[in-house]
Every structure is written in structure tokens, then in C-alpha cells.
Short mmCIF file of C-alpha atoms in Angstrom, two decimals:
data_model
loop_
_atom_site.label_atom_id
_atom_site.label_comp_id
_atom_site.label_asym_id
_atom_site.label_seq_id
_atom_site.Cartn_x
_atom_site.Cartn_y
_atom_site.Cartn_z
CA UNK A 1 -14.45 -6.83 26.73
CA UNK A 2 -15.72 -3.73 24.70
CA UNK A 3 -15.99 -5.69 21.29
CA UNK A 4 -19.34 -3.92 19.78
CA UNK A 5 -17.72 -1.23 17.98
CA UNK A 6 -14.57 -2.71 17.18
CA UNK A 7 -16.44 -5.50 15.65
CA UNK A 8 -18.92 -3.25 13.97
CA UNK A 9 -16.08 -1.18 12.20
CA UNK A 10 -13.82 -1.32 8.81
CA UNK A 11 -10.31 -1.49 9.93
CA UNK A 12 -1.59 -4.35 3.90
CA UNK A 13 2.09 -13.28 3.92
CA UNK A 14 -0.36 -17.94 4.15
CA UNK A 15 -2.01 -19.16 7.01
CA UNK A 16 -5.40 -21.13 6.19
CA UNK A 17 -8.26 -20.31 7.86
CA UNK A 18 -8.15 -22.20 11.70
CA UNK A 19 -11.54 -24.03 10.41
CA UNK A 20 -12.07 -27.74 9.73
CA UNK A 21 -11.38 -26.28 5.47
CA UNK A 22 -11.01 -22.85 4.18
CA UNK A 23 -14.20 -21.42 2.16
CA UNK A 24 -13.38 -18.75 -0.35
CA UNK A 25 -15.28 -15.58 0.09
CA UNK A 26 -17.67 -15.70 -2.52
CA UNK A 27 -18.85 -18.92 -1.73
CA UNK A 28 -18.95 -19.28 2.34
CA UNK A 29 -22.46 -18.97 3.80
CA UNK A 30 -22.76 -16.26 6.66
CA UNK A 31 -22.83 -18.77 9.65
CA UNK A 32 -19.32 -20.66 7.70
CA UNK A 33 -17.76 -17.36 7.69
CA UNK A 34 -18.54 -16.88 11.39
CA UNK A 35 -17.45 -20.21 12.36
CA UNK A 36 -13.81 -19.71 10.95
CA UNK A 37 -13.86 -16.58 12.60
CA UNK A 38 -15.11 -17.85 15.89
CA UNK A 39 -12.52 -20.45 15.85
CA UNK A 40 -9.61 -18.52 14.57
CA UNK A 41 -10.16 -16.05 17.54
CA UNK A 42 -10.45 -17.78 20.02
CA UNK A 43 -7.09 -19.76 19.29
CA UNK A 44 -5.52 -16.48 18.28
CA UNK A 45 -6.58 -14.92 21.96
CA UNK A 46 -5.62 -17.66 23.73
CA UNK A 47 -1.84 -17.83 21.47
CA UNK A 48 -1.34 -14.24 20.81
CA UNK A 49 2.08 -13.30 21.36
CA UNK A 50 2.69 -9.98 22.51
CA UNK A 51 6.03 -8.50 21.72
CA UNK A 52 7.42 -5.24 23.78
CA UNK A 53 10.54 -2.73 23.73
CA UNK A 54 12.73 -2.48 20.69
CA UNK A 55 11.18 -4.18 18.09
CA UNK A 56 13.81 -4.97 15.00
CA UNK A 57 12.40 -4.54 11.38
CA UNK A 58 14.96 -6.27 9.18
CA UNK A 59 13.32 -5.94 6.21
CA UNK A 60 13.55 -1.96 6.79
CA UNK A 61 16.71 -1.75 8.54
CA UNK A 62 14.79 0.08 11.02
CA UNK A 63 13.69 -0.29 14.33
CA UNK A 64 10.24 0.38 16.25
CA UNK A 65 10.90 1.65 19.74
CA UNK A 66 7.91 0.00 21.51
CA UNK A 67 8.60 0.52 25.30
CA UNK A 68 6.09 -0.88 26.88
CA UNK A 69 2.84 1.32 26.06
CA UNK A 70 2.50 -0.52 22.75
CA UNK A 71 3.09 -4.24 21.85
CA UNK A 72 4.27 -5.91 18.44
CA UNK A 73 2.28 -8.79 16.51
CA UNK A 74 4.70 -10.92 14.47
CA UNK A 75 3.25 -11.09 10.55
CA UNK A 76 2.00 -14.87 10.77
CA UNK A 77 -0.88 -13.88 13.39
CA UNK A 78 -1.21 -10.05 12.17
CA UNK A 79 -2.35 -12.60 9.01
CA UNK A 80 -4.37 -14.11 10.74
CA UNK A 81 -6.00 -11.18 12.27
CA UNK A 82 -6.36 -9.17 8.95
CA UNK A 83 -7.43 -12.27 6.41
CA UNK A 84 -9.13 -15.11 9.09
CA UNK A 85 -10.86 -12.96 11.41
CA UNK A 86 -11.46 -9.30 9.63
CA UNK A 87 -12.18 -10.94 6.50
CA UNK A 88 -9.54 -9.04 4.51
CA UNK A 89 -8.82 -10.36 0.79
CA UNK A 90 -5.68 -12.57 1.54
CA UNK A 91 -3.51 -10.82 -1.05
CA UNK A 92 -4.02 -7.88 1.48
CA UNK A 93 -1.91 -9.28 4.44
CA UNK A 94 1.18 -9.69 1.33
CA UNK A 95 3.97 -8.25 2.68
CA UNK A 96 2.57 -7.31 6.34
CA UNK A 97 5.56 -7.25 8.70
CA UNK A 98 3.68 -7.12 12.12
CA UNK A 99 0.88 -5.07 13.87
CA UNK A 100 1.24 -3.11 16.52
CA UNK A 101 -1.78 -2.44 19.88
CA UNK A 102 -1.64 -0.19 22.62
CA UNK A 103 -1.13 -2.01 25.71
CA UNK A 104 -4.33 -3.80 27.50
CA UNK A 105 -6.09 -3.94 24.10
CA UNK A 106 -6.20 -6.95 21.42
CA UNK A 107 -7.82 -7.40 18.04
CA UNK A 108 -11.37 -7.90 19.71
CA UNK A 109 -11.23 -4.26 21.26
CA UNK A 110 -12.62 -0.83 20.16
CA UNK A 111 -9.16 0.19 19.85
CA UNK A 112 -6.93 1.48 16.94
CA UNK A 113 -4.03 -1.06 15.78
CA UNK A 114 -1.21 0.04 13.54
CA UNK A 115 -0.38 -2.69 10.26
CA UNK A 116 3.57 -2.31 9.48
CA UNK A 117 4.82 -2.70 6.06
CA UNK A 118 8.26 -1.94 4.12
CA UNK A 119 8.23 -0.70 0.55
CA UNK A 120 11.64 -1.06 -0.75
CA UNK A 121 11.47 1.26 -3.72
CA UNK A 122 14.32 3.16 -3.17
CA UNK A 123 14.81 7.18 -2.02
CA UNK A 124 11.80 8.83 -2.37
CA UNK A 125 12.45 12.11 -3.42
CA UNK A 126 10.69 15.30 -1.82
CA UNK A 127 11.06 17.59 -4.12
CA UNK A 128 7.33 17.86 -4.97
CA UNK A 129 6.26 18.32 -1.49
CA UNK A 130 5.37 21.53 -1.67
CA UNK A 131 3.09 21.87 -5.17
CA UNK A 132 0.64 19.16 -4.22
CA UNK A 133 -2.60 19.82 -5.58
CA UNK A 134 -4.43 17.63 -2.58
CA UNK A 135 -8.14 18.05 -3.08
CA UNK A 136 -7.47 16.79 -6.87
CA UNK A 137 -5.81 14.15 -5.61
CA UNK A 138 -8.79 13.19 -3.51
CA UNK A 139 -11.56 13.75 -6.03
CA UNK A 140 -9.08 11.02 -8.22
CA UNK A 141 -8.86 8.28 -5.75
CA UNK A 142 -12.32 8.32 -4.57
CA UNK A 143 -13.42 8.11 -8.30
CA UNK A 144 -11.04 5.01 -8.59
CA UNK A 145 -12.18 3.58 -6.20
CA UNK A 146 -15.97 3.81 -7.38
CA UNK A 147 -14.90 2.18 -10.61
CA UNK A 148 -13.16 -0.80 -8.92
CA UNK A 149 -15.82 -1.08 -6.76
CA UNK A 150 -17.67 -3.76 -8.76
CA UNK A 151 -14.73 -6.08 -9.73
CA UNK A 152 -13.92 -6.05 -5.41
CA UNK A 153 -17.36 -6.78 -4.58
CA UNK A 154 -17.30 -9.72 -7.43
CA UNK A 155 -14.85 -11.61 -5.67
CA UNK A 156 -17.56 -11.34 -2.33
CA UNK A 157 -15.81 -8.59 -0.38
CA UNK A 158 -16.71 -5.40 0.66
CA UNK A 159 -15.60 -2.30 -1.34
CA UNK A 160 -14.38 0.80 0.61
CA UNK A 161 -14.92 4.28 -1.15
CA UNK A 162 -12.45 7.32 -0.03
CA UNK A 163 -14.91 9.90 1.69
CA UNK A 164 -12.84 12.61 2.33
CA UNK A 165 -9.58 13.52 3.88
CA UNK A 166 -9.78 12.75 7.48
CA UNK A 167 -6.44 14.79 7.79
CA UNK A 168 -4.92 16.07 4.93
CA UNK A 169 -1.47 14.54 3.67
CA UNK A 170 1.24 16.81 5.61
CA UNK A 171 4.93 16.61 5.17
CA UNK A 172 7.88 17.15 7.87
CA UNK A 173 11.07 18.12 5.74
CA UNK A 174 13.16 17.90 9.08
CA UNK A 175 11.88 14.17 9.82
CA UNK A 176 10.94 13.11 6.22
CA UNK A 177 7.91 11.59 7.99
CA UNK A 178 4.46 12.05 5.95
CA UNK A 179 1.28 11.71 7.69
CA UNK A 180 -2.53 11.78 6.37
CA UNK A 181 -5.92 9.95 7.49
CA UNK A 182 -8.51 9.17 5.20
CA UNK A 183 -12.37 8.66 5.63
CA UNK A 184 -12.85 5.38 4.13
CA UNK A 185 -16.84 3.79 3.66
CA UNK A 186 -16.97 0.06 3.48
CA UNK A 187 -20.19 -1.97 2.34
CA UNK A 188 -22.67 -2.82 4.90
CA UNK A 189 -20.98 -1.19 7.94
CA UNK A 190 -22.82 1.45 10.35
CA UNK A 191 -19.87 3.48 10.54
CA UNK A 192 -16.85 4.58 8.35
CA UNK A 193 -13.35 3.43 8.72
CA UNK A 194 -10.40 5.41 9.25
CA UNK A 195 -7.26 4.35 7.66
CA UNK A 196 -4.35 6.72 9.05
CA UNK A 197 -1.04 6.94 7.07
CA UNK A 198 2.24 7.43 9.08
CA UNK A 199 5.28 7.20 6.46
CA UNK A 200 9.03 7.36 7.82
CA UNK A 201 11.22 8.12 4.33
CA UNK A 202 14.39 6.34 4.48
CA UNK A 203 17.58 5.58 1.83
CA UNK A 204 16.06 2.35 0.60
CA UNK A 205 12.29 3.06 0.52
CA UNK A 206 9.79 3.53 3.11
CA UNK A 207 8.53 1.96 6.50
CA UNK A 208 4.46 2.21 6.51
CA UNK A 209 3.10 1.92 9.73
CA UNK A 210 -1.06 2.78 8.60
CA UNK A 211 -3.20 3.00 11.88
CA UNK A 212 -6.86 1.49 11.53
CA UNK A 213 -9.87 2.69 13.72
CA UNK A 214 -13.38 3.81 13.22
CA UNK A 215 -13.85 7.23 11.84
CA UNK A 216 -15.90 8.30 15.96
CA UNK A 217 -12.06 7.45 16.77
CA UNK A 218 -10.53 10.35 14.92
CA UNK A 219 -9.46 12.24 17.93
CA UNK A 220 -8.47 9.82 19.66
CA UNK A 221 -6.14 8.62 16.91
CA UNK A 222 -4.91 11.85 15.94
CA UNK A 223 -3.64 12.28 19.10
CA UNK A 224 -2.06 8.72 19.74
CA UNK A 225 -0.36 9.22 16.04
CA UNK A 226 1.48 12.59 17.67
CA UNK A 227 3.51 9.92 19.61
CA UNK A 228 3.10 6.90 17.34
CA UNK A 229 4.70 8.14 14.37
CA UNK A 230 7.93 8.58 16.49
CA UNK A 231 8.45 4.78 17.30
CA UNK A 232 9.86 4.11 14.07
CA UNK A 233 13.79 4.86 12.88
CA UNK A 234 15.78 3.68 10.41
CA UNK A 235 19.56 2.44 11.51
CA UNK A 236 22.35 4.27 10.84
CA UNK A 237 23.45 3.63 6.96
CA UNK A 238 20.05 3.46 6.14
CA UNK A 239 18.79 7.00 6.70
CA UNK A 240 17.07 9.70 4.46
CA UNK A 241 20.24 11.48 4.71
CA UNK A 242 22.34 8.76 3.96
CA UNK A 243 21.74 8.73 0.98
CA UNK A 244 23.91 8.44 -1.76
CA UNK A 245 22.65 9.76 -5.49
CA UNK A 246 25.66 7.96 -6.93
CA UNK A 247 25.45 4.38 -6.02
CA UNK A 248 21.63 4.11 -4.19
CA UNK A 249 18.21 3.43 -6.42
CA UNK A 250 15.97 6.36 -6.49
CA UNK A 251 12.55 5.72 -6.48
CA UNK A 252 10.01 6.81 -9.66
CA UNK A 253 7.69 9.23 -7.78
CA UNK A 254 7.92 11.55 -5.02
CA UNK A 255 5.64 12.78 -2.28
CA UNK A 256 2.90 12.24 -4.81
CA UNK A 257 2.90 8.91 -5.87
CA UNK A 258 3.36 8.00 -2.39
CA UNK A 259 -0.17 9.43 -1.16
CA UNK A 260 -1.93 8.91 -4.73
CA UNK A 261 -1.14 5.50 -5.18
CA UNK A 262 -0.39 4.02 -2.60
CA UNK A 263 0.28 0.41 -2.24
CA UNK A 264 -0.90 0.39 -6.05
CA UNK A 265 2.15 1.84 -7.02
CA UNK A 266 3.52 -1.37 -6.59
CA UNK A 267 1.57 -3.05 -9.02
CA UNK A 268 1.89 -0.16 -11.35
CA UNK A 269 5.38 -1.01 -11.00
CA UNK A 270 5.45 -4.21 -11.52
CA UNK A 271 3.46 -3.49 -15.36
CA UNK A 272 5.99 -1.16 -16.20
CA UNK A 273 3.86 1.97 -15.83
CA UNK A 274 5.07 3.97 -13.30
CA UNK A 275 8.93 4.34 -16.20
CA UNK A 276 6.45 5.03 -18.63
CA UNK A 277 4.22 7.87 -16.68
CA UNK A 278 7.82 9.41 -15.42
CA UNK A 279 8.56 10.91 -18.74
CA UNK A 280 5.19 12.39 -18.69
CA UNK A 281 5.87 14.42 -15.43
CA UNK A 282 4.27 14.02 -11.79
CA UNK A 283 0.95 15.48 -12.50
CA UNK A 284 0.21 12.56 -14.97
CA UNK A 285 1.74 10.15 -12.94
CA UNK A 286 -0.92 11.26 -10.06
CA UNK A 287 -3.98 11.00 -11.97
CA UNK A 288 -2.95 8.24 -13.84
CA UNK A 289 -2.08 5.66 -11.28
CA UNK A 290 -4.47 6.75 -8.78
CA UNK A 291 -6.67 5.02 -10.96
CA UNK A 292 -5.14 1.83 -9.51
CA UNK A 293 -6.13 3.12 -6.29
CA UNK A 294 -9.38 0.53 -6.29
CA UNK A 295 -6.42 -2.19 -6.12
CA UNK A 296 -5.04 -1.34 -2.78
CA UNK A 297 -7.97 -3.48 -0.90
CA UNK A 298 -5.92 -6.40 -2.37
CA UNK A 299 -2.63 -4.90 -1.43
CA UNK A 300 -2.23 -3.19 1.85
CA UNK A 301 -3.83 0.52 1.11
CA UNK A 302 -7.59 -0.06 2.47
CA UNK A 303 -8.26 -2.82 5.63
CA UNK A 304 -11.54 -3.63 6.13
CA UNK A 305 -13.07 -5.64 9.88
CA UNK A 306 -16.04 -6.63 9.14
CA UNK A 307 -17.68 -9.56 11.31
CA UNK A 308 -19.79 -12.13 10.65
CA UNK A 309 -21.75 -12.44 13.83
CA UNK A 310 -22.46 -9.95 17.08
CA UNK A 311 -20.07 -9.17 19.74
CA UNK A 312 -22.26 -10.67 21.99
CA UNK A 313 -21.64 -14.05 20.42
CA UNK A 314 -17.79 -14.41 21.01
CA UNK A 315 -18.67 -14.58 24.45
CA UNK A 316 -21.32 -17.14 24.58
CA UNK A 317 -20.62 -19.99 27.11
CA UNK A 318 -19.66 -23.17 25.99
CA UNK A 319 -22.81 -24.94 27.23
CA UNK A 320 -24.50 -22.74 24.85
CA UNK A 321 -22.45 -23.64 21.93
CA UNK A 322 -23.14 -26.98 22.39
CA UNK A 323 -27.19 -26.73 22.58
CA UNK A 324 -26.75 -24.32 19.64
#
């Protein structure tokens, strides 16, 4: 198997770590760490259940049309993947509804994989599409995520700093789908990660599907998100244009908030900021919540893989492990 570089790369629900007793972080030693990662992949590889053709998304009342050139991971072992084995914060795998591969490839392959989440915040308007000021935006979130970089390395994981735009955000009116890929370096790895967004706007909120590769990759994955970002539609009743400004709950941001913040736009929810930074207009609401951009390695935005051993090693034989 070609493991090197996915192994070697950065890549948003409880499952304990498939070790004899799950070691926090901060406090595992390097060969702990690649124990419960050694064990939880191979049991993973060996149970790994591989879901094809229509895939239903209840939680979006949408549906990702699979076919058989890409394969579904239900969210229990897309946990498992993103916490036990790519040493993701476990508050990032919250609300992951599945992952999706290209056929032939797994979570041990130099291969992209897509994490699927719902946010159910309500019509997102699109008004604001338009007047975006873009390279602000970026020069905001990569300075919030320098100042949160301390407090994520504190609790002993790796903090990933926005580079640049890898793609910048672009909006399709006709298919309310936005789509952007950012250049994302973690701690410690060789190469940058590349996080790409692909975000289907429907009536109640809005199905995520956020591709992770390696930033060599970018080609390849710009290409394979031409055709990726079409899998995913919402079911009749639940579409963009089914929307009814009468009855339905309209989201607090636009276009916006959805690149600026994130999955922190959650949490700035949740605090009661984002009614508060409403009355204030959109251009305050992007500068001021992107500074809770640091958050989303807890929450779903950034995905680190980082590994704890070589490739080499997840292949040893099992005489070996045993003299070892």
C-alpha cells in the first residue's frame, strides 16, 4: 500500500481509543500514541465497512449519490479514523456524519477523503456574494489562527496556520454550491495540508462535505471536486428554493460568515455573538468572528493526520512485533 505520504500529511460523535486504556494527548508518550494507532487500524482495516450508491443523509434531508466510484464511511468509524488514528482533538469528529473515499483507497492511502457534516442553521442568505472582500478575509483567519495557536498546542496537538488560499472561495448562484481550498500548515509535518470546502446551500442550513489531502495533491483534488461537489442534493421540500421567508429560520450570516467562520460560527452562536455582531453589519461580523477561527481544530474546520510512527511500520510482520 502507498501509505508514506498519506501518513506523512495533515488531513469536523465517542468511541475510545481501540487500546488496552485511552491516554489523553498531552500526556501519551510517542510509542503509546503509536500503539493505539497501530491497533485501532488494523481493526478498523480489517472492519471497515464500505458503503456504495445512494447514500441517505437524514440529518440533511439530502442525499449523496455515490455510484460506485466513491464509497461512504458511517460516523462511528469516520471517528475513529479522524480522533484514534489521525490524532484529531475528539471534539473535532462532533457532529461528523460519514466520510467518503474514492474507490480502491482507505484511510492508510495517499488519497484525498471527503468528512460530511450538516449545519442546521437555517437559509443562508446570498445576498453578500458578490462584495466579498476575500484577501481580508484571509489575512483575518490566518491571524486567528496564530493567536489560538498556543492554547491548541497546550492541550498537546498540533496547530494548523491558514497559508493562503489554495482556491479562492467561489460561489454558483444557479446551484447555491460554494467551493474554496485552503493551504493549511500543521506542526511538525513535511508538507502542508489541504482542506477543500464544498458547501451545497439548502432551506434548513447547509451540507459540508470538506475534502482533505496534502497540498502536492492540489490538482488532483481540484479536479476530483469538479465531480465531487455534484454527489450531494437536498430532497425535494428541503431545497434552496424551497424556501419559505414566512414560516422557515433564516440563518445570521450569509456567504461570509460561512467562509470566515466556519465551523466557529457555531460556537459563536452558541455565546450569543453572532445576534449581537448582526446589528453591526456583515463586515464586523467577518472580522469579528473569524477571530474564532483558531477554534475550528476542535470543531470540524481544520483536520489534521499526523502519525506516530513510519509507514513502514504498519506493515511489519507479526513475528517482528513479537521480538520487538
Amino acid at each position: 500500500m502507498a501509505l508514506a505520504g498519506a501518513l506523512a500529511i495533515a488531513a469536523v460523535p465517542a468511541t475510545v481509543l481501540h487500546a488496552a486504556a485511552p491516554t489523553t494527548a498531552a500526556s501519551a508518550t510517542p510509542d503509546a500514541v503509536a500503539a493505539q494507532q497501530r491497533t485501532a487500524t488494523e481493526k478498523l482495516l480489517k472492519e471497515l465497512d464500505r458503503q456504495t450508491g445512494t447514500i441517505p443523509i437524514p440529518a440533511a434531508k439530502a442525499d449523496l449519490n455515490l455510484g460506485d466510484q466513491y464509497y461512504f464511511v458511517g460516523p462511528e468509524q469516520s471517528r475513529t479514523i479522524l480522533v484514534d488514528i489521525w490524532r484529531n482533538p475528539p471534539a473535532a469528529a462532533n457532529g461528523v456524519l460519514g466520510m467518503v473515499f474514492p474507490k480502491g483507497k482507505s484511510f492508510v492511502d495517499d488519497t484525498w477523503s471527503a468528512v460530511i457534516t450538516f449545519e442546521d442553521t437555517g437559509y443562508v442568505s446570498d445576498d453578500d456574494a458578490k462584495t466579498i472582500d476575500y484577501n481580508e478575509m484571509l489575512a483575518n483567519m490566518k491571524a486567528a489562527d496564530e493567536e489560538h495557536a498556543p492554547e491548541i498546542r497546550a492541550q498537546g496537538y498540533p496547530a494548523g496556520i491558514l497559508q493562503r488560499w489554495a482556491q479562492a472561495p467561489t460561489y454558483d448562484a444557479g446551484k447555491h454550491s460554494l467551493v474554496w481550498a485552503r493551504d493549511i500548515k500543521f506542526d511538525d509535518m513535511p508538507e502542508d495540508s489541504l482542506n477543500y470546502d464544498i458547501r451545497l446551500l439548502g432551506r434548513e442550513g447547509v451540507l459540508s462535505m470538506n475534502i482533505l489531502a496534502n497540498i502536492n495533491q492540489l490538482d488532483e483534488v481540484r479536479e476530483a471536486a469538479k465531480t465531487f461537489a455534484a454527489v450531494g442534493s437536498f430532497r425535494s421540500g428541503s431545497r434552496y428554493a424551497d424556501y419559505n421567508s414566512a414560516t422557515d429560520k433564516k440563518a445570521e450570516y450569509g456567504i461570509a460568515g460561512l467562509v470566515a467562520a466556519g465551523g466557529a460560527a457555531a460556537v459563536a452562536k452558541k455565546v450569543g455573538l453572532l445576534a449581537i455582531l448582526a446589528k453591526f453589519g456583515k463586515f464586523l461580523l467577518i472580522g469579528v468572528v473569524a477571530l474564532f477561527a483558531g477554534l475550528r481544530n476542535f470543531i470540524g474546520g481544520l483536520f489534521g493526520r499526523k502519525p506516530a510512527i513510519e509507514a513502514s511500520e504498519w506493515e511489519a510482520p507479526a513475528d517482528e512485533e513479537k521480538r520487538d
